PDB file of C-alpha atoms in Angstrom:
ATOM      1  CA  UNK A   1      87.925 121.683 101.801  1.00 34.00           C
ATOM      2  CA  UNK A   2      87.609 118.036 102.751  1.00 38.00           C
ATOM      3  CA  UNK A   3      90.836 115.907 101.853  1.00 36.00           C
ATOM      4  CA  UNK A   4      90.771 113.226 100.145  1.00 37.00           C
ATOM      5  CA  UNK A   5      93.018 109.998 100.733  1.00 37.00           C
ATOM      6  CA  UNK A   6      93.077 109.266  97.471  1.00 39.00           C
ATOM      7  CA  UNK A   7      96.466 110.050  97.133  1.00 43.00           C
ATOM      8  CA  UNK A   8      97.283 108.467 100.207  1.00 45.00           C
ATOM      9  CA  UNK A   9      96.145 104.537  99.778  1.00 48.00           C
ATOM     10  CA  UNK A  10      98.213 102.845  96.620  1.00 58.00           C
ATOM     11  CA  UNK A  11      96.199 102.286  93.870  1.00 62.00           C
ATOM     12  CA  UNK A  12      96.357  98.795  94.215  1.00 73.00           C
ATOM     13  CA  UNK A  13      97.513  95.412  95.475  1.00 83.00           C
ATOM     14  CA  UNK A  14     101.106  94.409  93.002  1.00 85.00           C
ATOM     15  CA  UNK A  15     100.273  90.711  91.959  1.00 85.00           C
ATOM     16  CA  UNK A  16     103.496  89.566  93.742  1.00 86.00           C
ATOM     17  CA  UNK A  17     101.477  90.779  96.960  1.00 86.00           C
ATOM     18  CA  UNK A  18      97.658  88.832  96.396  1.00 86.00           C
ATOM     19  CA  UNK A  19     100.113  86.148  95.856  1.00 87.00           C
ATOM     20  CA  UNK A  20     101.669  86.260  98.345  1.00 87.00           C
ATOM     21  CA  UNK A  21      98.555  86.732 100.800  1.00 87.00           C
ATOM     22  CA  UNK A  22      96.764  84.001  99.582  1.00 88.00           C
ATOM     23  CA  UNK A  23      99.266  81.143 100.911  1.00 88.00           C
ATOM     24  CA  UNK A  24     100.133  83.269 103.752  1.00 89.00           C
ATOM     25  CA  UNK A  25      96.529  83.261 104.589  1.00 92.00           C
ATOM     26  CA  UNK A  26      95.580  80.946 107.214  1.00 95.00           C
ATOM     27  CA  UNK A  27      92.651  79.357 104.491  1.00 97.00           C
ATOM     28  CA  UNK A  28      91.717  76.526 107.334  1.00 97.00           C
ATOM     29  CA  UNK A  29      91.771  78.444 110.906  1.00 97.00           C
ATOM     30  CA  UNK A  30      89.475  81.201 108.902  1.00 97.00           C
ATOM     31  CA  UNK A  31      87.057  78.136 108.267  1.00 98.00           C
ATOM     32  CA  UNK A  32      87.141  77.297 110.962  1.00 98.00           C
ATOM     33  CA  UNK A  33      86.333  80.665 113.063  1.00 98.00           C
ATOM     34  CA  UNK A  34      82.945  81.492 111.262  1.00 98.00           C
ATOM     35  CA  UNK A  35      82.110  77.999 111.259  1.00 98.00           C
ATOM     36  CA  UNK A  36      82.168  77.609 114.790  1.00 98.00           C
ATOM     37  CA  UNK A  37      81.253  82.167 116.383  1.00 98.00           C
ATOM     38  CA  UNK A  38      79.223  81.874 112.879  1.00 98.00           C
ATOM     39  CA  UNK A  39      77.979  85.097 110.872  1.00 99.00           C
ATOM     40  CA  UNK A  40      75.397  87.676 111.837  1.00 99.00           C
ATOM     41  CA  UNK A  41      73.085  89.011 107.494  1.00 99.00           C
ATOM     42  CA  UNK A  42      72.454  92.072 108.614  1.00 97.00           C
ATOM     43  CA  UNK A  43      72.734  93.692 104.754  1.00 98.00           C
ATOM     44  CA  UNK A  44      70.068  90.405 103.209  1.00 98.00           C
ATOM     45  CA  UNK A  45      69.941  89.826  99.767  1.00 98.00           C
ATOM     46  CA  UNK A  46      68.451  92.438  97.209  1.00 98.00           C
ATOM     47  CA  UNK A  47      68.137  94.463 100.424  1.00 98.00           C
ATOM     48  CA  UNK A  48      69.434  98.550 100.052  1.00 96.00           C
ATOM     49  CA  UNK A  49      72.869  99.966 101.366  1.00 92.00           C
ATOM     50  CA  UNK A  50      71.091 102.289 105.320  1.00 92.00           C
ATOM     51  CA  UNK A  51      72.502 105.211 103.927  1.00 89.00           C
ATOM     52  CA  UNK A  52      72.869 104.812  99.757  1.00 87.00           C
ATOM     53  CA  UNK A  53      69.715 103.259  99.144  1.00 92.00           C
ATOM     54  CA  UNK A  54      71.185 103.374  94.958  1.00 92.00           C
ATOM     55  CA  UNK A  55      73.330 100.022  96.304  1.00 91.00           C
ATOM     56  CA  UNK A  56      71.661  96.708  96.350  1.00 95.00           C
ATOM     57  CA  UNK A  57      73.639  93.434  97.147  1.00 97.00           C
ATOM     58  CA  UNK A  58      73.288  91.152  95.636  1.00 97.00           C
ATOM     59  CA  UNK A  59      73.974  88.313  97.861  1.00 98.00           C
ATOM     60  CA  UNK A  60      73.429  88.008 101.593  1.00 99.00           C
ATOM     61  CA  UNK A  61      76.482  89.982 103.605  1.00 98.00           C
ATOM     62  CA  UNK A  62      77.028  90.574 107.008  1.00 98.00           C
ATOM     63  CA  UNK A  63      80.093  89.511 109.276  1.00 98.00           C
ATOM     64  CA  UNK A  64      81.964  87.364 111.417  1.00 98.00           C
ATOM     65  CA  UNK A  65      80.876  87.319 114.872  1.00 98.00           C
ATOM     66  CA  UNK A  66      83.079  87.610 117.828  1.00 97.00           C
ATOM     67  CA  UNK A  67      85.354  89.616 115.612  1.00 97.00           C
ATOM     68  CA  UNK A  68      87.418  92.341 115.109  1.00 95.00           C
ATOM     69  CA  UNK A  69      89.136  94.160 112.111  1.00 89.00           C
ATOM     70  CA  UNK A  70      91.622  96.627 111.429  1.00 81.00           C
ATOM     71  CA  UNK A  71      88.879  99.460 111.147  1.00 81.00           C
ATOM     72  CA  UNK A  72      87.280  97.890 115.309  1.00 89.00           C
ATOM     73  CA  UNK A  73      83.933  96.494 113.261  1.00 93.00           C
ATOM     74  CA  UNK A  74      83.395  93.135 112.974  1.00 97.00           C
ATOM     75  CA  UNK A  75      85.378  91.179 110.006  1.00 97.00           C
ATOM     76  CA  UNK A  76      82.960  91.569 106.674  1.00 98.00           C
ATOM     77  CA  UNK A  77      81.675  88.255 105.256  1.00 99.00           C
ATOM     78  CA  UNK A  78      79.894  87.275 101.370  1.00 99.00           C
ATOM     79  CA  UNK A  79      77.247  84.532 101.745  1.00 99.00           C
ATOM     80  CA  UNK A  80      76.109  82.700  98.989  1.00 98.00           C
ATOM     81  CA  UNK A  81      74.090  79.524  98.365  1.00 96.00           C
ATOM     82  CA  UNK A  82      77.670  77.010  97.818  1.00 95.00           C
ATOM     83  CA  UNK A  83      78.770  74.288  99.900  1.00 94.00           C
ATOM     84  CA  UNK A  84      82.609  75.086  99.254  1.00 95.00           C
ATOM     85  CA  UNK A  85      83.050  76.375 102.383  1.00 97.00           C
ATOM     86  CA  UNK A  86      85.413  79.463 102.904  1.00 98.00           C
ATOM     87  CA  UNK A  87      86.489  80.289  99.110  1.00 98.00           C
ATOM     88  CA  UNK A  88      87.924  83.397  98.701  1.00 98.00           C
ATOM     89  CA  UNK A  89      88.352  87.113 100.134  1.00 98.00           C
ATOM     90  CA  UNK A  90      88.632  90.715  98.586  1.00 97.00           C
ATOM     91  CA  UNK A  91      90.884  92.762  99.758  1.00 95.00           C
ATOM     92  CA  UNK A  92      89.143  96.497  99.065  1.00 94.00           C
ATOM     93  CA  UNK A  93      90.785 100.231  99.283  1.00 91.00           C
ATOM     94  CA  UNK A  94      88.204 102.415 100.016  1.00 89.00           C
ATOM     95  CA  UNK A  95      88.488 106.112  99.285  1.00 88.00           C
ATOM     96  CA  UNK A  96      86.198 107.244 100.906  1.00 86.00           C
ATOM     97  CA  UNK A  97      86.353 106.217 103.602  1.00 86.00           C
ATOM     98  CA  UNK A  98      91.139 106.243 103.686  1.00 85.00           C
ATOM     99  CA  UNK A  99      91.035 101.987 104.712  1.00 88.00           C
ATOM    100  CA  UNK A 100      91.147  99.115 103.705  1.00 90.00           C
ATOM    101  CA  UNK A 101      89.274  96.060 104.439  1.00 93.00           C
ATOM    102  CA  UNK A 102      89.092  92.557 103.959  1.00 95.00           C
ATOM    103  CA  UNK A 103      86.016  90.915 103.160  1.00 97.00           C
ATOM    104  CA  UNK A 104      85.831  86.895 102.591  1.00 98.00           C
ATOM    105  CA  UNK A 105      83.612  85.040 101.006  1.00 99.00           C
ATOM    106  CA  UNK A 106      81.517  82.316 101.955  1.00 99.00           C
ATOM    107  CA  UNK A 107      80.253  79.410 100.190  1.00 97.00           C
ATOM    108  CA  UNK A 108      80.121  81.082  97.297  1.00 97.00           C
ATOM    109  CA  UNK A 109      79.329  79.777  94.033  1.00 96.00           C
ATOM    110  CA  UNK A 110      81.529  80.848  91.105  1.00 96.00           C
ATOM    111  CA  UNK A 111      78.654  83.274  89.924  1.00 97.00           C
ATOM    112  CA  UNK A 112      78.134  84.099  93.432  1.00 97.00           C
ATOM    113  CA  UNK A 113      81.872  85.129  93.155  1.00 98.00           C
ATOM    114  CA  UNK A 114      81.608  87.366  89.848  1.00 97.00           C
ATOM    115  CA  UNK A 115      78.640  88.677  91.315  1.00 97.00           C
ATOM    116  CA  UNK A 116      80.589  89.904  94.676  1.00 98.00           C
ATOM    117  CA  UNK A 117      83.780  91.465  92.725  1.00 97.00           C
ATOM    118  CA  UNK A 118      81.407  93.669  90.693  1.00 97.00           C
ATOM    119  CA  UNK A 119      79.534  94.509  93.490  1.00 96.00           C
ATOM    120  CA  UNK A 120      82.744  95.470  95.230  1.00 96.00           C
ATOM    121  CA  UNK A 121      84.452  96.754  91.877  1.00 95.00           C
ATOM    122  CA  UNK A 122      81.255  98.866  90.726  1.00 92.00           C
ATOM    123  CA  UNK A 123      83.117 102.279  91.012  1.00 89.00           C
ATOM    124  CA  UNK A 124      86.339 101.722  91.047  1.00 87.00           C
ATOM    125  CA  UNK A 125      87.024 105.467  92.539  1.00 86.00           C
ATOM    126  CA  UNK A 126      85.269 105.041  95.674  1.00 88.00           C
ATOM    127  CA  UNK A 127      85.988 101.444  95.893  1.00 91.00           C
ATOM    128  CA  UNK A 128      87.905  98.861  94.797  1.00 94.00           C
ATOM    129  CA  UNK A 129      88.728  95.137  95.228  1.00 95.00           C
ATOM    130  CA  UNK A 130      90.887  92.770  94.024  1.00 95.00           C
ATOM    131  CA  UNK A 131      89.621  89.341  94.720  1.00 96.00           C
ATOM    132  CA  UNK A 132      91.943  86.461  96.063  1.00 96.00           C
ATOM    133  CA  UNK A 133      90.584  82.733  95.074  1.00 96.00           C
ATOM    134  CA  UNK A 134      91.374  79.261  97.493  1.00 96.00           C
ATOM    135  CA  UNK A 135      90.334  77.519  94.344  1.00 92.00           C
ATOM    136  CA  UNK A 136      90.903  77.248  91.006  1.00 91.00           C
ATOM    137  CA  UNK A 137      87.823  79.299  89.392  1.00 91.00           C
ATOM    138  CA  UNK A 138      87.630  75.576  87.654  1.00 91.00           C
ATOM    139  CA  UNK A 139      86.714  73.980  90.745  1.00 90.00           C
ATOM    140  CA  UNK A 140      83.833  75.762  91.430  1.00 90.00           C
ATOM    141  CA  UNK A 141      82.241  76.724  88.296  1.00 89.00           C
ATOM    142  CA  UNK A 142      82.092  72.984  88.120  1.00 83.00           C
ATOM    143  CA  UNK A 143      80.796  72.465  91.918  1.00 73.00           C
ATOM    144  CA  UNK A 144      78.222  75.262  90.068  1.00 65.00           C
ATOM    145  CA  UNK A 145      76.283  71.838  88.420  1.00 56.00           C
TER     146      UNK A 145
END
């Protein structure tokens, strides 16, 4: 029987940690890197996950070119239809793979932030995410028109 990683990972990030993460993240540097390097969308809006076809992406999903995450893969990026640049990040706990990652939200509207957060947290036994916003959600709503 395969060993479960569920007990080895934190069940959640504490509110204090999330606040510290939001304050210490170099938002401007990441935003500049995204603009400089660009991104690749390998899972466009409404496309199916290659291994789990029941999973359909609610917005464009890909990665920041020229980056490497802790898992050796490029840093993940959700790209929306807004214009605010880097608006947030989701710290994820992948219980199937036993890994934690950061997924950035770029040019996402308030509605898209909600979509991505719900998408990531659809089944928290498998994948759980903790949303960290760069701006107050109310300012994203006011930008949504």
